[in-house]
Coordinates of C-alpha atoms in Angstrom, one line a residue:
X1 CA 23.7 14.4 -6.0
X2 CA 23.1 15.0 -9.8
X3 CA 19.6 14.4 -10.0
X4 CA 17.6 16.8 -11.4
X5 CA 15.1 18.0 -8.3
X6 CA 12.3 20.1 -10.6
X7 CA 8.8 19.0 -10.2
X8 CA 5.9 19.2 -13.4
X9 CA 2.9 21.4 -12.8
X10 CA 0.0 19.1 -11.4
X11 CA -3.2 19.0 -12.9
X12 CA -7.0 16.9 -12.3
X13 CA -7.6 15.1 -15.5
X14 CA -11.0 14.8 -16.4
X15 CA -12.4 13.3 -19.5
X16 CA -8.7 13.8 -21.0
X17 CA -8.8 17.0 -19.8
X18 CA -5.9 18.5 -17.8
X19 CA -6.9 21.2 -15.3
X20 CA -4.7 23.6 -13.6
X21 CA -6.9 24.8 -11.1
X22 CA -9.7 22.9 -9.3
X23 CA -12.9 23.9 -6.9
X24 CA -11.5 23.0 -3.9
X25 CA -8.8 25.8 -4.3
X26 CA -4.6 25.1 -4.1
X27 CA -2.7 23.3 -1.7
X28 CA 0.9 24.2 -1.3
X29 CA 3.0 20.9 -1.2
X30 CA 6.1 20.6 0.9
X31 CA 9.2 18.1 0.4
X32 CA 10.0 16.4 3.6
X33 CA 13.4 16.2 3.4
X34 CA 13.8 19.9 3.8
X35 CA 10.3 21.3 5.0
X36 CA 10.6 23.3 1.2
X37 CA 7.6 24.3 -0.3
X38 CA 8.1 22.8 -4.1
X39 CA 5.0 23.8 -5.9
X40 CA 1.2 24.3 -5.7
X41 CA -1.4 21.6 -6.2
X42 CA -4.8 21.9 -7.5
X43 CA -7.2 20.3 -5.6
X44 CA -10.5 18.8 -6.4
X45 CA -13.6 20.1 -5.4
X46 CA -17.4 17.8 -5.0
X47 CA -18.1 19.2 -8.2
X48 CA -14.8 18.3 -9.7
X49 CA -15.4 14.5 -9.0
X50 CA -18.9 14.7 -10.3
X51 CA -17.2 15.9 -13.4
X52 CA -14.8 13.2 -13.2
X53 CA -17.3 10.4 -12.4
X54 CA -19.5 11.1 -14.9
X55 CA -16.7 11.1 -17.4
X56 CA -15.8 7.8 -16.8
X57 CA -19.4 6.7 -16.4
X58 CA -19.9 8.1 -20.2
X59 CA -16.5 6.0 -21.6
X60 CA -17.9 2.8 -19.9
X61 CA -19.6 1.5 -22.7
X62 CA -17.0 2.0 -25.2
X63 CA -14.3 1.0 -23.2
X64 CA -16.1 -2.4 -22.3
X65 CA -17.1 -3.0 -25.6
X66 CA -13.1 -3.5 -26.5
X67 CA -12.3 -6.9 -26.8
X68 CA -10.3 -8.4 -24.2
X69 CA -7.4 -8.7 -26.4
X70 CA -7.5 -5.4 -27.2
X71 CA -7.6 -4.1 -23.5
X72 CA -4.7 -6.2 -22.9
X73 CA -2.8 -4.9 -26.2
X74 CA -2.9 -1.2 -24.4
X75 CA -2.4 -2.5 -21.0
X76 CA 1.1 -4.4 -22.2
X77 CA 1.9 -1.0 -24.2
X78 CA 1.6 1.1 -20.9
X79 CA 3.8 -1.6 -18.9
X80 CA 6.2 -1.0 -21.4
X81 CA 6.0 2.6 -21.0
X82 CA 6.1 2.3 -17.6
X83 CA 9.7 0.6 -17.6
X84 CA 11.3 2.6 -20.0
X85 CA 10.2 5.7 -17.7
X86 CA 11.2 4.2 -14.1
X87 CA 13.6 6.9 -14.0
X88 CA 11.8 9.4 -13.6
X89 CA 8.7 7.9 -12.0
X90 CA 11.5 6.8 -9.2
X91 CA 12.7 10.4 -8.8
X92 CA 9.6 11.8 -8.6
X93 CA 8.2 9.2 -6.0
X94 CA 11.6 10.6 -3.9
X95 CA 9.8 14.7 -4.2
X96 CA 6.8 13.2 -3.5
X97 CA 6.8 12.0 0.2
X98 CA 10.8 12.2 0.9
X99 CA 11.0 8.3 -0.1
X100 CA 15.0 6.9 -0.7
X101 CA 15.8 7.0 -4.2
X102 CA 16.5 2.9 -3.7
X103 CA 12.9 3.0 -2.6
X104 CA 11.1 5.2 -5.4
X105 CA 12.9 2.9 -8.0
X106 CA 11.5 -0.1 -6.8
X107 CA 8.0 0.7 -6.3
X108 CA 8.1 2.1 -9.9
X109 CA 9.5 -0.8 -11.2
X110 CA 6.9 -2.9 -9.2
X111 CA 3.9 -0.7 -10.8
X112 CA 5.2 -1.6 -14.0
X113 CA 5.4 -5.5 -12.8
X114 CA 1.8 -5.1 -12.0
X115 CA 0.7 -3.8 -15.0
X116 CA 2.2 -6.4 -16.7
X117 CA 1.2 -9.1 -14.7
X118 CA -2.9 -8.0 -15.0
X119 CA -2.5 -7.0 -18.8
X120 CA -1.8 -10.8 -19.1
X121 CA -5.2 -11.6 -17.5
X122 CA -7.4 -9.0 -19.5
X123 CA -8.4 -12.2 -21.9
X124 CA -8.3 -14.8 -19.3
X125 CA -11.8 -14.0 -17.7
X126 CA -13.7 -16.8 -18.1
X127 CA -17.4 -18.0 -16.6
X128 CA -17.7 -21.8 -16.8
X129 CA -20.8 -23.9 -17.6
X130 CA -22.7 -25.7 -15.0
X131 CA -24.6 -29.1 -14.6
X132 CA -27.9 -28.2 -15.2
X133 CA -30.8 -30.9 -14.5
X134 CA -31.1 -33.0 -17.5
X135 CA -34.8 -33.2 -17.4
X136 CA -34.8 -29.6 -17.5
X137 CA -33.2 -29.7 -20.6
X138 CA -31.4 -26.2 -19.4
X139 CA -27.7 -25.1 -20.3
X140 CA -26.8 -22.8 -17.7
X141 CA -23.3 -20.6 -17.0
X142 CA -21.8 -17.6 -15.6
X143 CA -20.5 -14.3 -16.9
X144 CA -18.5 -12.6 -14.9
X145 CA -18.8 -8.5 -15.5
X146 CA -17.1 -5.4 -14.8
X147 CA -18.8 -3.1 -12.0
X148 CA -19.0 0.2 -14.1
X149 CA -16.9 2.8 -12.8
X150 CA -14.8 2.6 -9.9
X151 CA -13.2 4.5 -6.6
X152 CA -10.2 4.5 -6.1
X153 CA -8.7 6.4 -2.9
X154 CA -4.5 5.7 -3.0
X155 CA -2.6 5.9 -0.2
X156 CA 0.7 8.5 0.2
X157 CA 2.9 6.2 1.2
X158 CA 2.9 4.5 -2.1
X159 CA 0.8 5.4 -4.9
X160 CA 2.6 3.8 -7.5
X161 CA 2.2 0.4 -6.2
X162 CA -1.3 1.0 -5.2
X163 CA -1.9 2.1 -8.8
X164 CA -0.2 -1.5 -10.0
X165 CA -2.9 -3.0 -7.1
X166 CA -6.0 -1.5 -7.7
X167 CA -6.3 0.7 -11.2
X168 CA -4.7 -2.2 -13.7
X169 CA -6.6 -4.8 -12.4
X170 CA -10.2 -2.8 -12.8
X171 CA -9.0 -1.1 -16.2
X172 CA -8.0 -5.1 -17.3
X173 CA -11.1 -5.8 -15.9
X174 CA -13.3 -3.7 -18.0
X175 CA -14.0 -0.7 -15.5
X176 CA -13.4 2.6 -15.9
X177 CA -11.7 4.6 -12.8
X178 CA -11.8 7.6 -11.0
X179 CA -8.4 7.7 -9.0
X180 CA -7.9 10.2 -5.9
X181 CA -4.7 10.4 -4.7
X182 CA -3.3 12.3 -1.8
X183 CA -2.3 16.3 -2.4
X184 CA 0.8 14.9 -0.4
X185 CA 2.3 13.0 -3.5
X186 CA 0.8 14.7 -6.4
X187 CA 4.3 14.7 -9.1
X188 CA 4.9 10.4 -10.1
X189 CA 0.8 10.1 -10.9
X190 CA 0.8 13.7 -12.7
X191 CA 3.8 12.0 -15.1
X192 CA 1.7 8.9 -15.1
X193 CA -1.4 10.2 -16.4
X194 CA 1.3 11.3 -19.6
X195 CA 2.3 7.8 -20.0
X196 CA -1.8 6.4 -20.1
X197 CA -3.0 8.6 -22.4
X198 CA 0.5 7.6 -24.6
X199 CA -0.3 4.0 -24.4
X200 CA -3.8 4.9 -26.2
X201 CA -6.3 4.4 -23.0
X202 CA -9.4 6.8 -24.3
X203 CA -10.1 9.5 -22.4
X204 CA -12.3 9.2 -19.5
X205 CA -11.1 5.8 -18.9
X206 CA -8.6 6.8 -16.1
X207 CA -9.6 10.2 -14.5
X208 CA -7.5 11.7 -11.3
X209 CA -8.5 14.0 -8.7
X210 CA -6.2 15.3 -6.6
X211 CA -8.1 16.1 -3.0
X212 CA -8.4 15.9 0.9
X213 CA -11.4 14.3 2.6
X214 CA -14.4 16.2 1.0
X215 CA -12.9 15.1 -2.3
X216 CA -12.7 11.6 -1.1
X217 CA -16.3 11.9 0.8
X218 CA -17.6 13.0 -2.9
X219 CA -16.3 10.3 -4.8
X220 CA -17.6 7.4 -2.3
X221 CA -21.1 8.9 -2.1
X222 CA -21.4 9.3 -6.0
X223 CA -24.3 7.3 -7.0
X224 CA -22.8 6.3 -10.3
X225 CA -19.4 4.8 -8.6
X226 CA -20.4 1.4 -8.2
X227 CA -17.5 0.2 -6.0
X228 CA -14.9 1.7 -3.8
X229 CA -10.9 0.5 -3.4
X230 CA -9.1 2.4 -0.4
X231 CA -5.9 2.1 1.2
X232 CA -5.3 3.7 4.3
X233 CA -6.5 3.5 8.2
X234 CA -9.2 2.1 10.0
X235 CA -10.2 5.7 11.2
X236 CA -11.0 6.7 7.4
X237 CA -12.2 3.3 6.8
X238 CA -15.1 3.8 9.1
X239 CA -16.4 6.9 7.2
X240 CA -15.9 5.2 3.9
X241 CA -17.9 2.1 5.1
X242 CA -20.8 4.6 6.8
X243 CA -21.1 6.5 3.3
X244 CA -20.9 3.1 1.3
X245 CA -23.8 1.6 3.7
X246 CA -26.3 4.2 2.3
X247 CA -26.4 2.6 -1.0
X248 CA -25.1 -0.7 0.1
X249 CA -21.7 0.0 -2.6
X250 CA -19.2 -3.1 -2.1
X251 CA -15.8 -1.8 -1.2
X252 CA -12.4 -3.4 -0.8
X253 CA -10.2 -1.9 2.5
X254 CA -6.4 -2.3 2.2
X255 CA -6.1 -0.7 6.2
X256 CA -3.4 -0.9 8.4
X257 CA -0.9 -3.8 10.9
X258 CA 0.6 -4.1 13.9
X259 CA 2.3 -7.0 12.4
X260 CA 4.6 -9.4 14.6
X261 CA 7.7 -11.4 13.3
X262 CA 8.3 -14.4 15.6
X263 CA 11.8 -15.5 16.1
X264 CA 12.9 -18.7 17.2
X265 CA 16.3 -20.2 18.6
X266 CA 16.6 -22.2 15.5
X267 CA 16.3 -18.8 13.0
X268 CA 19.3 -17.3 11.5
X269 CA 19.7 -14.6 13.5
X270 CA 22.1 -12.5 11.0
X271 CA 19.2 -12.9 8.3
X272 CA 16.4 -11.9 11.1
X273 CA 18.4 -8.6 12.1
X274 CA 18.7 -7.5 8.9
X275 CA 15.3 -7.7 7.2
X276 CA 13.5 -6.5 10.1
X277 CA 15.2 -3.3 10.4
X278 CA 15.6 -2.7 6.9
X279 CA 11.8 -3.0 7.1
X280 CA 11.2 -0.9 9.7
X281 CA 13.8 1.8 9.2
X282 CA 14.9 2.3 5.6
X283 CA 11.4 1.5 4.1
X284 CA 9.8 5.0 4.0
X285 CA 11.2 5.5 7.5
X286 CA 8.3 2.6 9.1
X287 CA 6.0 4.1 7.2
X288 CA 4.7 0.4 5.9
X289 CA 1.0 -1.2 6.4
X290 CA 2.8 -4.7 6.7
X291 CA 6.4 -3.8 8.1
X292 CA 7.2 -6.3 10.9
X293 CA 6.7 -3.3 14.1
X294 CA 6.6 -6.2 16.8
X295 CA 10.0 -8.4 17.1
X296 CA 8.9 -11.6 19.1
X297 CA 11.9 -13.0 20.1
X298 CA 12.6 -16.5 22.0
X299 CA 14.2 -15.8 25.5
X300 CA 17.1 -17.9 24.7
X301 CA 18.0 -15.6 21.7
X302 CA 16.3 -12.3 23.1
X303 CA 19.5 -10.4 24.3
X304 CA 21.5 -11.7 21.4
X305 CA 18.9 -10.6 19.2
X306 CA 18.5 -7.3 20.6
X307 CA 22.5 -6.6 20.8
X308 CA 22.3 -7.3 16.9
X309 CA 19.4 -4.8 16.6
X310 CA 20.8 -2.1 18.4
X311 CA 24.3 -2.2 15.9
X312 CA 22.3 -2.1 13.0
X313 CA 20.7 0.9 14.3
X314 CA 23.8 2.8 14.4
X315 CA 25.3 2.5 11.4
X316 CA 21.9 3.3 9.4
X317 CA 22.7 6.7 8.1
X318 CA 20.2 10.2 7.6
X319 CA 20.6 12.3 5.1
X320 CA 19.6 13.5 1.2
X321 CA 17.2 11.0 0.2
X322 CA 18.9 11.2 -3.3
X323 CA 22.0 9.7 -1.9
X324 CA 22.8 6.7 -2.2
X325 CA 24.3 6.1 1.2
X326 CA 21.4 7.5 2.7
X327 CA 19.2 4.6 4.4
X328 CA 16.2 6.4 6.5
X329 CA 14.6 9.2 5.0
X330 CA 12.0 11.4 6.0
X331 CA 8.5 10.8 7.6
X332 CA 6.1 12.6 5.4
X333 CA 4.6 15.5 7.5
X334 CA 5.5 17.3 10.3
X335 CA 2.4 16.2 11.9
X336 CA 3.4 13.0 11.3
X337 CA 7.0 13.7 12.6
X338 CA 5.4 15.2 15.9
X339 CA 2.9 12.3 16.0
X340 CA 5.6 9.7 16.0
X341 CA 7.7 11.7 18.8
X342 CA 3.9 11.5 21.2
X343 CA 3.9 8.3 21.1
X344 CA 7.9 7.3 21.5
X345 CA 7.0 9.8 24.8
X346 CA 4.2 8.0 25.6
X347 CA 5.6 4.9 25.7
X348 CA 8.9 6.4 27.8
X349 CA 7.0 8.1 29.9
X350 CA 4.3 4.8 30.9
X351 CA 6.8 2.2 31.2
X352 CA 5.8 0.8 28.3
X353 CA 9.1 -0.6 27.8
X354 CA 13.0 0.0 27.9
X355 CA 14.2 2.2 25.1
X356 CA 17.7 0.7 23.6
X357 CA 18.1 2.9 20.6
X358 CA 17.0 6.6 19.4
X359 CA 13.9 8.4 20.8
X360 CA 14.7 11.6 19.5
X361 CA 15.1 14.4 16.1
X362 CA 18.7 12.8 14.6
X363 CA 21.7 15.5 14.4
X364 CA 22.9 16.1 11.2
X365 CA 19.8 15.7 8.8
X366 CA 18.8 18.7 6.3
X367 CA 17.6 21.5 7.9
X368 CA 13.7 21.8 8.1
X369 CA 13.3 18.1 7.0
X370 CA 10.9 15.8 9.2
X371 CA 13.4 13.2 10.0
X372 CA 13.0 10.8 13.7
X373 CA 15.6 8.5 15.1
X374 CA 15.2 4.5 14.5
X375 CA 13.5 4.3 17.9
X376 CA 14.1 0.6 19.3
X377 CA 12.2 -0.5 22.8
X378 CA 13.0 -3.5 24.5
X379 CA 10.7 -5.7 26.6
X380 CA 7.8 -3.7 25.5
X381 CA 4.5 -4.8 27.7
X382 CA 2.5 -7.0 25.3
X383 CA -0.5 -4.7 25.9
X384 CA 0.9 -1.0 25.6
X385 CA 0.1 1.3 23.4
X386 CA 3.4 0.9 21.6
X387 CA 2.6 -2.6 21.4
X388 CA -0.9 -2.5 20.2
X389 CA -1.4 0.6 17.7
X390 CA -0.1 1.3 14.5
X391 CA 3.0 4.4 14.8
X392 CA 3.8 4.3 11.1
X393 CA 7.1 5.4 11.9
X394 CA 10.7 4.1 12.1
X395 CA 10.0 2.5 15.9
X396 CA 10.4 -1.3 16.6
X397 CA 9.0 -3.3 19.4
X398 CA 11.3 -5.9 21.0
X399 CA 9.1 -8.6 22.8
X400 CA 10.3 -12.2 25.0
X401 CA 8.3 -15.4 24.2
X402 CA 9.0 -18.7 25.8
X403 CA 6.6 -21.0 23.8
X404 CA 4.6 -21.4 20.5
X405 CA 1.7 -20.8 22.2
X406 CA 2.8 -17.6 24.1
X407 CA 3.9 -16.1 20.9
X408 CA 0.9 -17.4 18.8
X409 CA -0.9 -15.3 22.1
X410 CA 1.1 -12.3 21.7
X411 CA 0.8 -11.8 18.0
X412 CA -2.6 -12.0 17.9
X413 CA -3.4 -9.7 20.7
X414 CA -4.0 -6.4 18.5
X415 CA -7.0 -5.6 16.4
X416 CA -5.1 -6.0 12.9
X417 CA -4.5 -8.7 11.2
X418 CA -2.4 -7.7 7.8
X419 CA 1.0 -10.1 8.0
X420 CA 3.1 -12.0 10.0
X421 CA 6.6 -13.2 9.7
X422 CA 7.5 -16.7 11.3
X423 CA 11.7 -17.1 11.9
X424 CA 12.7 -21.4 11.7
X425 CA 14.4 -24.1 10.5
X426 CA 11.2 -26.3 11.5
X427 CA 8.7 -27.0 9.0
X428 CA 6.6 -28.7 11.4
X429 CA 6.5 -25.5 13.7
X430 CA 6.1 -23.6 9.9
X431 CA 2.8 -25.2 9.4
X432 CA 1.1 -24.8 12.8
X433 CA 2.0 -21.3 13.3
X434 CA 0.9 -20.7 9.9
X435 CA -2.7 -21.7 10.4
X436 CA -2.8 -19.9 13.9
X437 CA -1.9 -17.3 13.7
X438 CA -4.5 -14.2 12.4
X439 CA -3.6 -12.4 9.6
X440 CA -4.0 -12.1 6.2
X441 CA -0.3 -13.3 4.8
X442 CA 2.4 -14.9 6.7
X443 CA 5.8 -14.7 5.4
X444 CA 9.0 -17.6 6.6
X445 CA 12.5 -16.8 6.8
X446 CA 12.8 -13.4 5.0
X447 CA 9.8 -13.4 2.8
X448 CA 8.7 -9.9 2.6
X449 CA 5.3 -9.0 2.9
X450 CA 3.7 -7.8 -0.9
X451 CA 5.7 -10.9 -2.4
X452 CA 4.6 -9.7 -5.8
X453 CA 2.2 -9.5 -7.9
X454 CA 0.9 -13.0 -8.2
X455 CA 0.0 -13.9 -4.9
X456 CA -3.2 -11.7 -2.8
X457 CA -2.8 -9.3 -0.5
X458 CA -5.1 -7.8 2.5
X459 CA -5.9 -8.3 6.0
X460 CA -8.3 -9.6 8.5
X461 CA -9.6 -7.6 11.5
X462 CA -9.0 -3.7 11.5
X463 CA -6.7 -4.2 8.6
X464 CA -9.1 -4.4 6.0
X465 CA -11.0 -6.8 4.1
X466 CA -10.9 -7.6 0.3
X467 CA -7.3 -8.7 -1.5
X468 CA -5.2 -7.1 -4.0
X469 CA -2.7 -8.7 -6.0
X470 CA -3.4 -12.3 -7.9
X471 CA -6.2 -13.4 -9.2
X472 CA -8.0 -12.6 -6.4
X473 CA -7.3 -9.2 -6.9
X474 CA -8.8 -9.0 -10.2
X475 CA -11.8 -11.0 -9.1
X476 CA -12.7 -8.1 -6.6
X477 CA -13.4 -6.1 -9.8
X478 CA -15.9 -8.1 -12.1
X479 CA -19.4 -9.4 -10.5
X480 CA -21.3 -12.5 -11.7
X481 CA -24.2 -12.8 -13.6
X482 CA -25.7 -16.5 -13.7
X483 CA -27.7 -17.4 -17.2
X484 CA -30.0 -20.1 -17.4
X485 CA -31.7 -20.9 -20.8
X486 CA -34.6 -23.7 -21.1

């Protein structure tokens, strides 16, 4: 579609260092949308990330020595590098994991919103004086402090934005990182890494390791990493958690939902229709932490509701993720892809509800590519499996509710607890629901789930503990030491 479809050689960068090869040997990476192999990708081995961590361990000091004006002076330069290269950070996003082009320019241009956003607060990081006992004579505050060096595992599905959520906010912070993405999307952080060391960030500051699970297990267990940031599912989580517990490390878990969107007879149901399934279909093909996978519908709009669903469904459209008119791309993996299709089997095969729309491999996509039909079941049993665990694919549950209470009930049946989505014209309703229901964000009338970069993010539950986003999310990166002089 005239967009250039070449990918850069990937490298580890340690210390400022760019390496082509790595311990843990090469990993071929494939593009989803045609089940190509595009390129090789270095991966790091244990003693790669000891390398790494130690580097950033050893540009601790200087880098926290900068003033905070100064750390903010870089952090606004590589926002504004950021911007001007969303282009191609966009495009590569799409090689990376088969992402819509729409969809790899907006994450890009929400990194760089991110960046932005925390540069702002690099000299905003204030302790406060307390009331000491005047007989004490004592003057006593805080100082809030940056952890050292910091973990940070991304997630596939979006790196970008998870570097906007986790890296800025420790580099504004005062930290230094090591960052381990996924081999699965290797090509926007590779062209990233150009772009930090262009804004002047010393070497050693940022590192990146490129690695599976025994990369990962290395940099969690590293005695000098003094906190961990993940994204990902409870399954990892667990491990993380275990290896953290050894030397009692504080980590924040961004983890996964099962999140509900209750819709009442008051709603507009146009609006409802429409942001759901762009949600759950043409945002990385459902493959979403917070997308809206359980539709709660009133029974007095349920059919209507589901009749609007199922026309939406048909005229989304496969294809070239480059294409404009393309709306669901790819799911990342073919293991994923063949996942996806167990459960939609699953849940035909139990009962688990009635199955309006899709089911199936689409007709017409690119040969090879990983592509599954918007899958749509209606009158899914509340406690199925379709209904309780995460698919992270393009299927949507329809549900009936005939009271607040019954769909307060419902949503909070799963183990997660990331988001919920509330659908009326009644305040009052707006403000119970909103204190009942268990998650960590809910979002009224269209509001989508990472409203930006101002307000915190995370879950309760198996989703996670810890926020990202706001100033809570830059609080999760300094610590506090309390000072009391007589």
């Amino acid at each position: 579609m005239g967009i250039e479809r070449t990918v850069p050689a990937v490298h580890l960068h340690i210390g400022g260092q760019a390496r082509a090869e790595g311990t843990g040997g090469m990993a071929e990476h494939v593009y989803p949308a045609t089940g190509e192999v595009q390129g090789l990708v270095p991966l790091a081995g244990p003693a790669d990330v000891a390398e790494a961590v130690e580097a950033a361990h050893a540009a601790f000091p200087a880098w926290r020595s900068w003033t905070p004006a100064e750390r903010r002076g870089v952090l606004v330069r590589l926002a504004e590098l950021i911007k001007a290269d969303v282009a191609e950070l966009g495009r590569l996003s799409v090689l990376d994991n088969g992402m819509t082009h729409r969809i790899g320019l907006h994450l890009a241009s929400a990194m760089a919103g991110y960046t932005e956003y925390y540069a702002g607060w690099a000299d905003k990081i204030e302790g406060r004086v307390t009331t000491a006992p005047a007989q004490r004579r004592e003057l006593a505050y805080t100082i809030p402090e940056p952890y050292g060096v910091v973990g940070i595992i991304l997630t596939w599905n979006g790196p970008l934005i998870s570097v906007g959520m986790k890296v800025i906010p420790a580099l504004a912070a005062g930290n230094t990182v090591v960052v381990k993405p996924s081999e699965l999307t290797p090509y926007a952080t590779e062209h990233l890494m150009r772009l930090v060391r262009e804004a002047g960030i010393p070497d050693g500051v940022v590192n990146l390791v490129l690695g599976g699970p025994d990369a990962g297990e290395a940099l969690v267990r590293h005695p000098l990493v003094q906190k961990v940031s993940f994204t990902g599912g409870p399954t990892t989580a667990r491990k993380i958690l275990a290896s953290c517990a050894e030397s009692l490390k504080p980590a924040v878990l961004e983890l996964g939902g099962k999140s509900a969107n209750l819709v009442f007879p008051d709603a507009d149901l146009d609006r409802v229709t429409l942001i759901n399934t762009s949600s759950v279909f043409e945002t990385l093909a459902g493959q979403g932490c917070a997308i809206p996978s359980r539709l709660l519908v009133h029974e007095s709009v349920y059919d209507e509701v589901a009749e609007k669903v199922i026309a939406r469904v048909r005229s989304l459209r496969f294809g070239d993720p480059f294409d404009p008119t393309t709306n669901v791309s790819p799911v990342v993996t073919r293991a994923a892809r063949d996942r996806i299709l167990g459960m939609i089997d699953r849940a035909r095969s139990q009962g688990a509800g009635r199955l309006l729309a899709g089911g199936g491999v689409p007709d017409g996509v690119p040969a090879g590519g990983y592509y599954v039909e918007p899958t749509v079941f209606g009158d899914v049993v509340p406690d199925s499996e379709i209904a309780q665990v995460e698919v992270f694919g393009p299927v949507l549950s329809l549900l009936r509710f005939s009271s607040e209470e019954e769909a307060v009930a419902i949503a909070n049946s799963t183990s997660y607890g990331l988001a919920a989505y509330v659908n009326t014209r009644d305040i009052g309703r707006v403000n119970r629901l909103t204190s009942q229901l268990r998650a960590g964000g809910v979002y009224v009338n269209g509001a989508p789930p990472v409203v930006g970069y101002e307000l915190p993010f995370g879950g309760v539950g198996i989703s996670g503990y810890g926020r990202e986003g706001g100033l809570e999310g830059l609080l999760e990166f300094v610590r506090t030491k309390a000072v009391a002089i007589a």
